[in-house]
Amino acid sequence: MDHLGSRPGNVAGGCLPGLSPTPCRSLTLDRVMTLLYQDPIFLEHDTGSHPECAQRLRAVSDHLAATGLDQRCGCPAWEPVTSKWLAEVHRPEYTAQLERFARDGGGRIEVDTVMSARSYEVACRAAGAVCDAVQRVVGGEDRTALCLVRPPGHHARSGAAMGFCLLNNIALAARVATTELEVQRVLIVDWDVHHGNGTQETFWSDPQVGFFSIHRWPFYPGTGDRTETGEGPGLGTTCNLPVAFGTPRREYLDLFTGELERFADRIRPQLVLVSAGFDSHCRDPIGSLGLEVEDFAQLTDVTRRIAEQHAAGRLVSVLEGGYDPAVLAECVATHLERLLA
Ligand SMILES: [Zn+2]
């Protein structure tokens, strides 16, 4: 627990200085808020003309400022993830490779994934945000948190970058919860349009972390069949819901709700984490499962209800995909509104 220089109540003056015109509220307010993690450093993972680009977060930040939603949130200060915690998920030789690749100026580290000179630093800060959010939410500082970070994380494997992802932010946070914070059971809900293969792999035989994913199928990255349910002590703690392109929204939402309730009853989580990708929106240029903005309100409500029922409301949400900046901004605002409701 020596990771954070910041302690509860230690807050930054604002979320995105230079981008957000007014600072977020401090954590001293006595009403329920959501902890909101934003930082201009996330714009410095420079990917050029890649769809996973800084404009995504600029659009989100501007929209949250325009709607005033950011004013209703607390904005904690936090530190980058430590190498000790990185080693809970990633091989040290892999993180050393990432660091070196960035130091040498970056480039394409795998077929889909681009790094710039500052990408490793940015990725460590993103993972640090999610770990900090889990610490604060488990510590009772607030019940919910939303981490608007990039690069995304759920495809990142123990020893390899993949699918725009460098470090697996949500897997690191789940491991911090079970190893450092004595949380016995964590549930990860992944509603990104792509299967979270890196997260699944990390917890494949781990009985303490349940992984629930709804995703388009067949689709990138090719994993996430119904038959993939974990193994050894982790058998039954992975649940995959592959959904075909063209599935009606009502059917998708009913499937998500029914299966998540059933799975959560089995896992009985003390903490719920969300891999919140918004690339299943009908106008997303990469994903699309035909969802509309309001469907993310329902996904959020169902997941919050699960968190309230099992985990005293403790929920930390982490941005994954979503590649039309304007659509992403609307979806994130809707998601945050429901977290604040
Ligand atoms: Zn995705």
Short mmCIF file of N, CA and C in Angstrom, two decimals, residues 9-18 20-27 36 38-40 70-71 73-78 125:
data_model
loop_
_atom_site.label_atom_id
_atom_site.label_comp_id
_atom_site.label_asym_id
_atom_site.label_seq_id
_atom_site.Cartn_x
_atom_site.Cartn_y
_atom_site.Cartn_z
N GLY A 9 -8.90 12.28 0.34
CA GLY A 9 -9.05 13.71 0.62
C GLY A 9 -8.03 14.56 -0.10
N ASN A 10 -7.00 13.92 -0.62
CA ASN A 10 -5.97 14.65 -1.36
C ASN A 10 -6.45 14.81 -2.80
N VAL A 11 -6.81 16.02 -3.18
CA VAL A 11 -7.43 16.16 -4.49
C VAL A 11 -6.66 17.13 -5.38
N ALA A 12 -6.79 16.90 -6.66
CA ALA A 12 -6.23 17.84 -7.63
C ALA A 12 -7.20 19.00 -7.78
N GLY A 13 -6.68 20.12 -8.24
CA GLY A 13 -7.54 21.29 -8.41
C GLY A 13 -8.53 21.13 -9.55
N GLY A 14 -8.20 20.37 -10.57
CA GLY A 14 -9.10 20.23 -11.70
C GLY A 14 -8.79 18.97 -12.46
N CYS A 15 -9.71 18.59 -13.32
CA CYS A 15 -9.56 17.32 -14.01
C CYS A 15 -8.63 17.44 -15.21
N LEU A 16 -8.90 18.36 -16.10
CA LEU A 16 -8.11 18.48 -17.30
C LEU A 16 -7.69 19.93 -17.48
N PRO A 17 -6.70 20.37 -16.74
CA PRO A 17 -6.29 21.76 -16.85
C PRO A 17 -5.98 22.11 -18.30
N GLY A 18 -6.47 23.23 -18.72
CA GLY A 18 -6.21 23.63 -20.09
C GLY A 18 -7.26 23.13 -21.06
N SER A 20 -10.50 21.63 -19.61
CA SER A 20 -11.77 21.81 -18.90
C SER A 20 -11.77 23.21 -18.29
N PRO A 21 -12.77 24.05 -18.61
CA PRO A 21 -12.72 25.43 -18.20
C PRO A 21 -12.83 25.64 -16.69
N THR A 22 -13.49 24.75 -16.01
CA THR A 22 -13.65 24.92 -14.56
C THR A 22 -13.27 23.63 -13.85
N PRO A 23 -12.67 23.74 -12.66
CA PRO A 23 -12.23 22.54 -11.99
C PRO A 23 -13.39 21.73 -11.40
N CYS A 24 -13.12 20.43 -11.22
CA CYS A 24 -14.10 19.58 -10.56
C CYS A 24 -14.20 19.95 -9.09
N ARG A 25 -15.26 19.48 -8.45
CA ARG A 25 -15.42 19.73 -7.02
C ARG A 25 -14.40 18.93 -6.22
N SER A 26 -14.11 19.40 -5.05
CA SER A 26 -13.20 18.67 -4.18
C SER A 26 -13.95 17.52 -3.54
N LEU A 27 -13.20 16.65 -2.88
CA LEU A 27 -13.82 15.48 -2.27
C LEU A 27 -14.42 15.78 -0.90
N LEU A 36 -13.96 10.90 -10.64
CA LEU A 36 -13.72 10.98 -12.08
C LEU A 36 -12.23 11.16 -12.34
N GLN A 38 -9.50 11.97 -14.97
CA GLN A 38 -9.11 12.50 -16.28
C GLN A 38 -7.75 13.16 -16.10
N ASP A 39 -6.98 13.23 -17.18
CA ASP A 39 -5.67 13.85 -17.08
C ASP A 39 -5.18 14.21 -18.48
N PRO A 40 -4.68 15.44 -18.67
CA PRO A 40 -4.20 15.80 -20.01
C PRO A 40 -3.07 14.91 -20.51
N ASP A 70 -19.03 16.96 -15.12
CA ASP A 70 -17.74 16.84 -14.41
C ASP A 70 -17.77 17.60 -13.08
N GLN A 71 -18.63 18.61 -13.00
CA GLN A 71 -18.73 19.40 -11.77
C GLN A 71 -19.36 18.63 -10.62
N CYS A 73 -18.56 15.60 -9.91
CA CYS A 73 -17.66 14.49 -9.58
C CYS A 73 -16.49 14.96 -8.71
N GLY A 74 -15.92 14.02 -7.98
CA GLY A 74 -14.67 14.28 -7.27
C GLY A 74 -13.51 13.93 -8.17
N CYS A 75 -12.42 14.68 -8.04
CA CYS A 75 -11.25 14.43 -8.90
C CYS A 75 -10.01 14.15 -8.06
N PRO A 76 -9.72 12.91 -7.79
CA PRO A 76 -8.56 12.58 -6.95
C PRO A 76 -7.24 12.81 -7.68
N ALA A 77 -6.20 13.03 -6.91
CA ALA A 77 -4.84 13.00 -7.44
C ALA A 77 -4.32 11.57 -7.29
N TRP A 78 -3.48 11.13 -8.21
CA TRP A 78 -2.97 9.76 -8.12
C TRP A 78 -1.61 9.65 -8.75
N ARG A 125 0.38 5.73 -16.10
CA ARG A 125 -0.51 6.68 -15.42
C ARG A 125 -1.97 6.20 -15.53
#
